[in-house]
Coordinates of C-alpha atoms in Angstrom, one line a residue:
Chain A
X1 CA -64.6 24.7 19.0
X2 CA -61.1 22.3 18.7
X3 CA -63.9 19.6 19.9
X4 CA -66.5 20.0 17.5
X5 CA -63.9 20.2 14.9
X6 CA -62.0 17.0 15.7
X7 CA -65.7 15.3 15.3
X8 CA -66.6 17.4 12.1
X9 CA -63.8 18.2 9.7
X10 CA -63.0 15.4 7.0
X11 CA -59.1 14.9 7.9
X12 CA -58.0 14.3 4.2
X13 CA -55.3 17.3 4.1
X14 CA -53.9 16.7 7.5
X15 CA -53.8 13.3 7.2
X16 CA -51.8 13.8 3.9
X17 CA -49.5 16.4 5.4
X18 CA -49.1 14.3 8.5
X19 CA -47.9 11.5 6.1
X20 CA -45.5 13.3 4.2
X21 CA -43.7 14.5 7.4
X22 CA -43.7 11.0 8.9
X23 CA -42.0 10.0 5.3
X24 CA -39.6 12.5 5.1
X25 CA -38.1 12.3 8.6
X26 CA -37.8 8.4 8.1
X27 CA -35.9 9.0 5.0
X28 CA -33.9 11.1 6.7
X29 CA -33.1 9.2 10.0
X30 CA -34.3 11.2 12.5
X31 CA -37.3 8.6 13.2
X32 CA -37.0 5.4 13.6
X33 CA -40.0 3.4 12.5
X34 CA -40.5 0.4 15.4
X35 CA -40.0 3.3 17.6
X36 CA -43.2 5.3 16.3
X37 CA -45.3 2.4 16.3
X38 CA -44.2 1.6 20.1
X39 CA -44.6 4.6 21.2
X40 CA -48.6 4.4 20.1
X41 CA -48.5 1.1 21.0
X42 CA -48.0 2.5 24.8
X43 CA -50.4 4.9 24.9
X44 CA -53.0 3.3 22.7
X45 CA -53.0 0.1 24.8
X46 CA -50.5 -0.2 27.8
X47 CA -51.4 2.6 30.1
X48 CA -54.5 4.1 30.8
X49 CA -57.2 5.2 33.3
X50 CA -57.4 1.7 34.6
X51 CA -53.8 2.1 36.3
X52 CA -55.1 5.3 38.4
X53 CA -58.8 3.2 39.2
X54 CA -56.3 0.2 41.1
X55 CA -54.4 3.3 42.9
X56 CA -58.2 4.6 44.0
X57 CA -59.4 0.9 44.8
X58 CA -56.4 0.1 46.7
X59 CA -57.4 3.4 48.8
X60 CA -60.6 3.0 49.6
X61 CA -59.8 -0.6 50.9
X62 CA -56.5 -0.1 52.4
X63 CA -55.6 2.6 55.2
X64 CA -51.9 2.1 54.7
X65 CA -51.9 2.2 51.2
X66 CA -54.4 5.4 51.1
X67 CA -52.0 7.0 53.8
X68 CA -48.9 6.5 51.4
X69 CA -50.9 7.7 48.0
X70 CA -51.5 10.9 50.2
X71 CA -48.2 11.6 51.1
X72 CA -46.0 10.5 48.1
X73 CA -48.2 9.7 45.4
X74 CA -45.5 8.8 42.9
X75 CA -44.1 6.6 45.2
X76 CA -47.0 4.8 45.8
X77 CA -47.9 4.8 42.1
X78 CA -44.6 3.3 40.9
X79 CA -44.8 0.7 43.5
X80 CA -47.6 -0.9 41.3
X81 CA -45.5 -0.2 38.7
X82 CA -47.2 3.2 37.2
X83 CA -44.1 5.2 36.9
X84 CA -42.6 7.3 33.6
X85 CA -43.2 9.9 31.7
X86 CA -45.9 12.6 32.5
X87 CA -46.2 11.1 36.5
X88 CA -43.1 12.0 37.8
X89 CA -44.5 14.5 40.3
X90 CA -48.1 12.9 41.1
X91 CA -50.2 14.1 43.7
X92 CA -53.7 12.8 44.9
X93 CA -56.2 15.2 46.0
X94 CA -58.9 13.8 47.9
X95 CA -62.7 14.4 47.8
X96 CA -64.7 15.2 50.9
X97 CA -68.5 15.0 51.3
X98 CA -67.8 19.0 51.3
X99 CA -64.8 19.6 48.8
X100 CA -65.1 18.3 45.5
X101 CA -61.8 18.4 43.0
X102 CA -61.8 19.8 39.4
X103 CA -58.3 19.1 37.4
X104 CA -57.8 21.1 34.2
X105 CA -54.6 22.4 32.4
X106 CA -55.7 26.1 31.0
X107 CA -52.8 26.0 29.0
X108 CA -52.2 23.4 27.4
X109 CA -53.4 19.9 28.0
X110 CA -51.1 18.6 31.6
X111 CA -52.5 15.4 32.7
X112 CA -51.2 12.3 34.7
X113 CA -49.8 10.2 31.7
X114 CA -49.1 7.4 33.3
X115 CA -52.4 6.8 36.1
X116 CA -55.1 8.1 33.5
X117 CA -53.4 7.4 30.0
X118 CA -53.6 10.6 27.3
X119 CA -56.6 13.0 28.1
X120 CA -59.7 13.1 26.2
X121 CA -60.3 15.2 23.6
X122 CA -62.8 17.6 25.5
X123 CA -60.1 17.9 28.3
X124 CA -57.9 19.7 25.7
X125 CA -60.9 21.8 24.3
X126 CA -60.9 25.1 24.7
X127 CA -64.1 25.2 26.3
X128 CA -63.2 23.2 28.9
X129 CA -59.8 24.6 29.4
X130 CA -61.8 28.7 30.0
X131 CA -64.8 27.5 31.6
X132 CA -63.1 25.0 34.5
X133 CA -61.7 28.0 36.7
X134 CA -64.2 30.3 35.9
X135 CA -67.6 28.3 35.8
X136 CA -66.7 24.6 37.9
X137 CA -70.4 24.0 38.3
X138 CA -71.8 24.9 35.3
X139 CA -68.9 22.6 33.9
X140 CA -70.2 19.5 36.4
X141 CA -74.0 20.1 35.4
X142 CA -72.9 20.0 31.8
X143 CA -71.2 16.0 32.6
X144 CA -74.4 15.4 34.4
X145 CA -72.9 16.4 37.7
X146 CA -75.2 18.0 40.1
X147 CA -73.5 18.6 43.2
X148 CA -75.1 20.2 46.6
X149 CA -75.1 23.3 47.0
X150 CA -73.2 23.2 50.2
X151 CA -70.1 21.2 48.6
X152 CA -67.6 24.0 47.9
X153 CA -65.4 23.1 44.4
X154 CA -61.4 23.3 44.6
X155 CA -60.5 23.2 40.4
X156 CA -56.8 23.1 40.3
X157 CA -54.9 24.3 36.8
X158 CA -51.9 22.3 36.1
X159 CA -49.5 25.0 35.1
X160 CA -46.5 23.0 36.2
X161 CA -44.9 19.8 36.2
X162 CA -47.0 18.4 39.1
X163 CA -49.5 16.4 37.7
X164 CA -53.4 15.7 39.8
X165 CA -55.3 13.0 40.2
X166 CA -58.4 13.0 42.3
X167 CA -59.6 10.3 44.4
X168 CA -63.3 10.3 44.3
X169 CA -65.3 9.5 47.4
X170 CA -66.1 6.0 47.9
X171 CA -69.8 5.5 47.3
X172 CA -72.5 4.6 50.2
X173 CA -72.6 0.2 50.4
X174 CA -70.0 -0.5 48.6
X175 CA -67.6 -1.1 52.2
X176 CA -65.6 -4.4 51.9
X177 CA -66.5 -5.0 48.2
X178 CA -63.7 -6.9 46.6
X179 CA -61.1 -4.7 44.7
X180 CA -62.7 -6.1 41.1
X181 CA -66.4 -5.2 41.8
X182 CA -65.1 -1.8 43.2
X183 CA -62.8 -1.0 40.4
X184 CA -66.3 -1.0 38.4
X185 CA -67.0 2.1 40.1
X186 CA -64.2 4.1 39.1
X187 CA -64.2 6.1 36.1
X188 CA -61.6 7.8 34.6
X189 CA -63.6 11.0 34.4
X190 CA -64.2 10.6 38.2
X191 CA -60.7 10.5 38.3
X192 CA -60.7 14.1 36.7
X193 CA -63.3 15.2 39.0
X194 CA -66.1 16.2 35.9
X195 CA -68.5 13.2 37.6
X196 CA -68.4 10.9 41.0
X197 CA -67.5 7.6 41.2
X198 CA -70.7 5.3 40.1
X199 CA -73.1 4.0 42.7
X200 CA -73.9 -0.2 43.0
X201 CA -77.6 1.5 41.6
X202 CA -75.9 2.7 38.6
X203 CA -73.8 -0.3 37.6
X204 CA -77.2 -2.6 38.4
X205 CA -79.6 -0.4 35.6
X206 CA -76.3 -0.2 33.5
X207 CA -75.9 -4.1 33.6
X208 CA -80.0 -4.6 32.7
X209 CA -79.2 -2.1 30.1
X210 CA -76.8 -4.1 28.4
X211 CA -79.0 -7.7 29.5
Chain B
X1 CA -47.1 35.6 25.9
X2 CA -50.7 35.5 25.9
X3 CA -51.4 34.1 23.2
X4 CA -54.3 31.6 22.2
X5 CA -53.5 29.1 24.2
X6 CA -53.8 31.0 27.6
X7 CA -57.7 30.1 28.0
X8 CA -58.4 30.2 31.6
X9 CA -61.8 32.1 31.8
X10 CA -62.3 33.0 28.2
X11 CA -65.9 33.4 27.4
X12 CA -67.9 32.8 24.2
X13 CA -66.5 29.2 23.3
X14 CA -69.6 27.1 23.5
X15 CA -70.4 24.0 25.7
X16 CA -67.9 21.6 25.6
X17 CA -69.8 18.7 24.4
X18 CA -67.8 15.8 25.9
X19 CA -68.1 12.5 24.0
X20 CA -68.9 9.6 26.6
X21 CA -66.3 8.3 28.1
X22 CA -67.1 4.5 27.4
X23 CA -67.4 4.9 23.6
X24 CA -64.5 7.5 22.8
X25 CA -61.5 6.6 21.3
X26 CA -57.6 7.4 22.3
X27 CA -57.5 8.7 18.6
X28 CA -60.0 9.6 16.5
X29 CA -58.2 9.4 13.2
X30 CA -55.2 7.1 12.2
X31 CA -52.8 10.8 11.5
X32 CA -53.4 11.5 14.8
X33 CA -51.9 8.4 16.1
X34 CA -48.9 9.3 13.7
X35 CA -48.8 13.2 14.9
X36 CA -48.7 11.9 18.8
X37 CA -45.6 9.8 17.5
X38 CA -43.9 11.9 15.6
X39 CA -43.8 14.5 17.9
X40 CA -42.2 12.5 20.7
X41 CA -39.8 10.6 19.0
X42 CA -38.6 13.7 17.6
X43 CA -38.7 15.1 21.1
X44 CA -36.3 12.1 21.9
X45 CA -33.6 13.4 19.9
X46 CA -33.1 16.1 22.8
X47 CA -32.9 19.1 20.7
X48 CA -35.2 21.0 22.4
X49 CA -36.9 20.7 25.9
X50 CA -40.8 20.2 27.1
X51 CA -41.2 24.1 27.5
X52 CA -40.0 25.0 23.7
X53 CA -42.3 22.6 22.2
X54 CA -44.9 23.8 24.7
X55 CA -43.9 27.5 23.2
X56 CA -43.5 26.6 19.3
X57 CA -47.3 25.6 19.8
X58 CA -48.0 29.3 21.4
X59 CA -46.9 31.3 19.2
X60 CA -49.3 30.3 16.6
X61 CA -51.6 33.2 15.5
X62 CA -54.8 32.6 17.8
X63 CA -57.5 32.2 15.5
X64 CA -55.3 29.4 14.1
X65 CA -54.7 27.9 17.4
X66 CA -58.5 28.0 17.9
X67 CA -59.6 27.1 14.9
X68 CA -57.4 23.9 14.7
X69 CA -57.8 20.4 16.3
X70 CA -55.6 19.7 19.3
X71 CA -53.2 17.8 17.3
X72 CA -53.0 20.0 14.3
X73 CA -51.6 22.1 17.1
X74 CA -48.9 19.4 17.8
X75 CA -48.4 19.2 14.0
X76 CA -47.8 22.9 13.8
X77 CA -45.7 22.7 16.6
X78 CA -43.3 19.8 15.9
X79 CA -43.3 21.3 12.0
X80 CA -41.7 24.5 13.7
X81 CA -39.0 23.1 15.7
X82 CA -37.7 20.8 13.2
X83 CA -37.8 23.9 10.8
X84 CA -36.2 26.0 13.3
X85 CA -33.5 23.5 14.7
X86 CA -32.9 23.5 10.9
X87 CA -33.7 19.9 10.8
X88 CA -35.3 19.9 8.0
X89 CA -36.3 22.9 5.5
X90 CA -39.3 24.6 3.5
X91 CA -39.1 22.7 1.1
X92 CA -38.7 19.5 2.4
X93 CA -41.8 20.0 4.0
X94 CA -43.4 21.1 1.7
X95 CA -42.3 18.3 -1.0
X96 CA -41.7 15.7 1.9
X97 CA -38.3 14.8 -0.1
X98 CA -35.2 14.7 1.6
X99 CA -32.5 16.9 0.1
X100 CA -28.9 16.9 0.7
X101 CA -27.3 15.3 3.5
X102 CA -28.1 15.0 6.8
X103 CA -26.5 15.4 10.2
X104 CA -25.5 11.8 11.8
X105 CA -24.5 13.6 14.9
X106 CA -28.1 12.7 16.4
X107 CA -28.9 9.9 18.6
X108 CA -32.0 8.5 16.6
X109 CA -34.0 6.1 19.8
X110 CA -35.0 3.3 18.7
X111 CA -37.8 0.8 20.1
X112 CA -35.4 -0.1 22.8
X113 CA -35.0 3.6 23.6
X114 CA -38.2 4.7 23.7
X115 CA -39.5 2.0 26.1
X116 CA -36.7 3.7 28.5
X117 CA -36.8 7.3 27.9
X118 CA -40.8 7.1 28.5
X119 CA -41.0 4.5 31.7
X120 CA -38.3 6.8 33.6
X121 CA -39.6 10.1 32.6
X122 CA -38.0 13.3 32.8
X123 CA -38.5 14.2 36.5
X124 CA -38.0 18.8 37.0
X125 CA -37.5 18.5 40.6
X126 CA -34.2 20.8 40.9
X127 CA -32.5 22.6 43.6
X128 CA -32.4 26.3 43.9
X129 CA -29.5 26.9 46.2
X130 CA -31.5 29.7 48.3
X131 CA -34.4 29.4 50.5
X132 CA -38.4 29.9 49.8
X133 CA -38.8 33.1 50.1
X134 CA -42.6 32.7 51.0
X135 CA -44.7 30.5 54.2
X136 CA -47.3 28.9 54.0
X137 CA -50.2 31.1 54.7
X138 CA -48.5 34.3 53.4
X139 CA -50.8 36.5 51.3
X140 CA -49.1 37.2 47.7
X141 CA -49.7 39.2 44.9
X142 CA -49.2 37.8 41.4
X143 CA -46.9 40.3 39.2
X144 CA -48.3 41.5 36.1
X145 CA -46.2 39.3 33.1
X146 CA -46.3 40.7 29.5
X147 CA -43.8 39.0 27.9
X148 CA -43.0 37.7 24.1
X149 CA -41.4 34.9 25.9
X150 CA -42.7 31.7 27.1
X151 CA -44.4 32.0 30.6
X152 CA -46.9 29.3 32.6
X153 CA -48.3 32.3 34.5
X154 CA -51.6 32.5 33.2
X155 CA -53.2 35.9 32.4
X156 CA -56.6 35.3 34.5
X157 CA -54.3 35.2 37.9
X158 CA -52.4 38.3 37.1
X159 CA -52.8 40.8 39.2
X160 CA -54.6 38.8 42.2
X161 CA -54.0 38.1 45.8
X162 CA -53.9 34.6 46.7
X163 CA -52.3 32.3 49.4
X164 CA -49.6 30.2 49.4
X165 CA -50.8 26.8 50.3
X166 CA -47.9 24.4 49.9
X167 CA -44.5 24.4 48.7
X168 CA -43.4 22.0 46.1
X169 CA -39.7 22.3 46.1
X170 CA -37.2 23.8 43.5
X171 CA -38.9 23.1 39.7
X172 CA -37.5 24.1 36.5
X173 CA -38.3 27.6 35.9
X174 CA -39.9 27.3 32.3
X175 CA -39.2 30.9 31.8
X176 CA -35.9 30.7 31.8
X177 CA -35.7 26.9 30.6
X178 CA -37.3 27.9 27.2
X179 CA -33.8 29.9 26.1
X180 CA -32.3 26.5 27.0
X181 CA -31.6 28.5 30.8
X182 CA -32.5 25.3 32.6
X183 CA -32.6 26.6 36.2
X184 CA -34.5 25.8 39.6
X185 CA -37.0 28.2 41.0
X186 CA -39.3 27.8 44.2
X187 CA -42.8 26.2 42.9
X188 CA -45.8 26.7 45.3
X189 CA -49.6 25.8 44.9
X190 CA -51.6 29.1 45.5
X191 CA -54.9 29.8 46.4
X192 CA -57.3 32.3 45.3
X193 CA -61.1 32.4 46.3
X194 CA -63.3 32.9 43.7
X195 CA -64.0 36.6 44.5
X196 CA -60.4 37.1 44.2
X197 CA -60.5 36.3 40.2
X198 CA -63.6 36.9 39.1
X199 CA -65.7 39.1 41.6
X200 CA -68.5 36.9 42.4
X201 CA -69.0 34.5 45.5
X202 CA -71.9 33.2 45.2
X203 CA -69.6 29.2 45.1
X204 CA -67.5 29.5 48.0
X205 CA -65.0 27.7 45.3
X206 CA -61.5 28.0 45.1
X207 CA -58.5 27.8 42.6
X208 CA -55.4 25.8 43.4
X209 CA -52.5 26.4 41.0
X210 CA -48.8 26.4 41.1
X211 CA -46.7 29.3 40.3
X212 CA -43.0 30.0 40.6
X213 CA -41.4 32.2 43.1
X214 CA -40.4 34.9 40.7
X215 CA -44.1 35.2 39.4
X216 CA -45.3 36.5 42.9
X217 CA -44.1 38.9 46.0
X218 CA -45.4 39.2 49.4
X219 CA -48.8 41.5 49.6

C-alpha cells in the first residue's frame, strides 16, 4: 500500500508542506543549510550497497578476512572504512546450500546504513514488513526467487540496534575470479537475502542484453 | 503500543511489488530528499533520542500510518517532536513563519558536525551491572506486552516459546529509553520455529529476532 502510493500519488501538497518546514526551521536556526544538503549528499552518493558487496567479495576470496566478518563484523567493516551511523552493531549471517537468510525490520525500516546505504522503498512497505516472517517463500518467489525445497529459510526481524547483512553463497565457477568481476555478482538485494548472488550465466545474457 | 506500525504477519496488504533494483532511485521525489534531511539534522540537536522519534511515528492513527508514504511518516513524525519539544508551534507550522524569539541554547551541527556525528554513530552497547539471566539453549516464553508506551516487542511473538540462541550483551532498553530512562538490559537473538508462530510447518523455517531480557522468562 506505502509502495504503490510512493509510485502513484502526485507529491504536490507534501512537497509544499515539506518546504515550508525546511523554511521555517532555517529561519529559525535550528537547521543549518550546508548541513542538510551534506547529509543527502552522504546517503545519496557516498555510501551504499557497494560498500557491503567489497565486505562479501573480500569473503568469498579471503579465509582470514571471511573468519574476521564472522566474528566481529563491525570490526571488519570499519577496517575498510564502513563505519557510522546505523552499523555500529553489524553482524553477517551466512548462507549455506541449506539455510537461506531473510532480513526485514517489522517495525519500522532497521537496515545496515553504512554496508547497504538507505533501504529501498519496498523494504519499508508494509507488505514486505507482514509477509517476511510469516510467508519467506512466497516473499522470494515474488523477487523471482525459487529456492529448493529442502533449503530451510532463517528471516531475522531487526527489532534492535543490531543491524544484518547476509552474505550470499558464492556462485558455482566463479573460484579465483578477481575481486572486480566478482563484485559484479553481488547485489544489494542478495545482500538482503530477497534473491542470490548472480551466476557468470546471468551477467553473460545480461551483458548481450545491453550489446 | 500496537499500533500501525507493528506489521509482522498482517494479512491483506497486497504483493509488494518491488521496483528493480538497478533502476530505482535513493529518492523518488526531491521532498523526500529534504524530509530524510530534516529529520536528522534535527535529530542532531539531541533533544530527543532514536526510540522517541521511532515512537512519535507510532502513535499515528493506523489507517494514517498505512495510508501514507514511508516518509510522510518521517514528516509526521519529525512535525511532532518539534511540536512537542515546543520547538516550534501550530501555527508556525502551519504558516511556516517564524514567530517570536527563539531559544539559542541549542547546538545547531553544522556541515562539519554532521560529517562527525554520522561517521561515529551512536553505538547502544551498555552494561547492565547484573548477569544474563538466560543460556543459551534455554526455552523462553515471550510475556504478553500491552502497553501505551513505546515497546520493540512485536505483537506476532507474544505469547510464544522460543530459544535463546545468542546473547548480544547489555543494549539500551528502548522501553525505558523512550521516557529519556536510558538504561542497559540483556539483548538476546531468539528463536522460534515456524509452528511456534503461526501453526503450520510445512517450511521447516525459522525466525531469529532479538528481544530484551525483561520481555521474556524461563518456560
Amino acid at each position: 500500500m506505502a509502495n504503490d502510493h510512493d509510485h502513484t500519488e502526485p507529491p504536490s501538497d507534501i512537497a509544499l508542506r515539506v518546504k515550508a518546514l525546511e523554511s521555517l526551521l532555517i529561519e529559525k536556526g535550528l537547521v543549518d543549510s550546508a548541513a542538510l544538503d551534506e547529509i543527502i549528499e552522504i546517503y545519496e552518493n557516498k555510501v551504499g550497497p557497494r560498500n557491503g558487496a567489497h565486505l562479501v567479495v573480500k569473503a568469498w576470496s579471503d579465509r582470514g578476512f571471511k573468519q574476521k566478518l564472522m566474528e566481529d563484523a563491525s570490526s571488519a567493516a570499519a577496517s575498510l572504512g564502513y563505519l557510522g551511523r546505523q552499523g555500529e552493531h553489524l553482524r553477517v549471517v551466512e548462507n549455506t546450500p541449506e539455510l537461506h537468510n531473510l532480513v526485514v525490520c517489522t517495525l519500522c525500516s532497521c537496515y545496515p546504513w553504512t554496508v547497504l546505504g538507505l533501504p529501498p522503498a519496498w523494504y519499508k512497505s508494509a507488505p514486505y514488513r507482514a509477509r517476511a516472517v510469516s510467508r519467506p517463500r512466497s516473499v522470494l518467489e515474488e523477487f523471482g526467487t525459487d529456492l529448493a525445497k529442502d533449503v530451510s529459510i532463517r528471516v531475522w526481524d531487526s527489532t534492535s540496534e543490531m543491524r544484518y547483512l547476509v552474505l550470499p553463497l558464492q556462485p558455482k565457477g566463479t573460484e579465483g575470479w578477481s575481486e572486480e568481476n566478482l563484485l559484479k555478482l553481488v547485489t544489494r538485494n542478495s545482500m538482503i537475502g530477497v534473491e542470490l548472488a548472480k551466476t557468470p550465466d546471468q551477467i553473460q545474457s545480461m551483458k548481450q542484453g545491453i550489446d | 503500543m500496537q499500533g500501525g506500525h507493528d506489521l509482522g504477519g498482517k494479512q491483506g496488504l497486497g504483493l509488494i511489488n518491488p521496483e528493480p533494483e538497478p533502476i530505482e532511485p535513493v529518492f523518488h521525489y526531491d521532498w523526500e530528499r529534504r524530509v530524510f534531511a530534516l529529520t536528522l539534522a534535527t535529530g542532531m540537536l539531541g533533544e530527543w533520542n532514536i526510540d522517541q522519534s521511532r515512537f512519535a511515528r507510532e502513535r499515528q492513527h493506523p489507517a494514517a500510518y498505512l495510508n501514507n508514504s514511508y516518509y510522510e511518516n518521517w514528516y509526521e513524525g519529525t512535525c511532532r517532536l518539534l511540536l512537542e519539544n515546543k520547538l516550534i508551534s501550530k501555527n508556525e507550522l502551519e504558516s511556516g513563519r517564524a514567530e517570536g524569539a527563539v531559544s539559542l541554547s541549542l547546538r545547531v551541527p553544522s556541515k562539519k558536525d554532521a560529517i562527525k556525528i554520522l561517521s561515529s554513530g551512536g553505538p547502544t552497547r551498555m552494561d547492565v551491572g547484573t548477569q544474563p539471566k538466560f543460556n543459551i539453549g534455554d526455552s523462553v516464553y515471550v510475556r504478553k506486552k500491552f502497553t501505551d508506551g513505546h515497546t520493540r516487542v512485536p505483537a506476532y511473538v507474544q505469547g510464544c516459546i522460543g530459544e535463546i540462541v545468542m546473547h548480544h550483551g547489555g543494549h539500551v532498553f528502548p522501553d525505558t529509553n523512550v521516557t529519556g530512562n536510558r538504561k542497559g538490559e540483556h539483548l538476546y537473538s531468539v528463536r522460534f520455529g515456524e509452528d511456534s508462530l503461526w501453526g503450520s510447518n510445512e517450511d521447516k523455517n525459522e525466525l531469529y529476532i532479538d528481544l530484551w531480557e525483561p520481555y521474556l522468562e524461563l518456560k
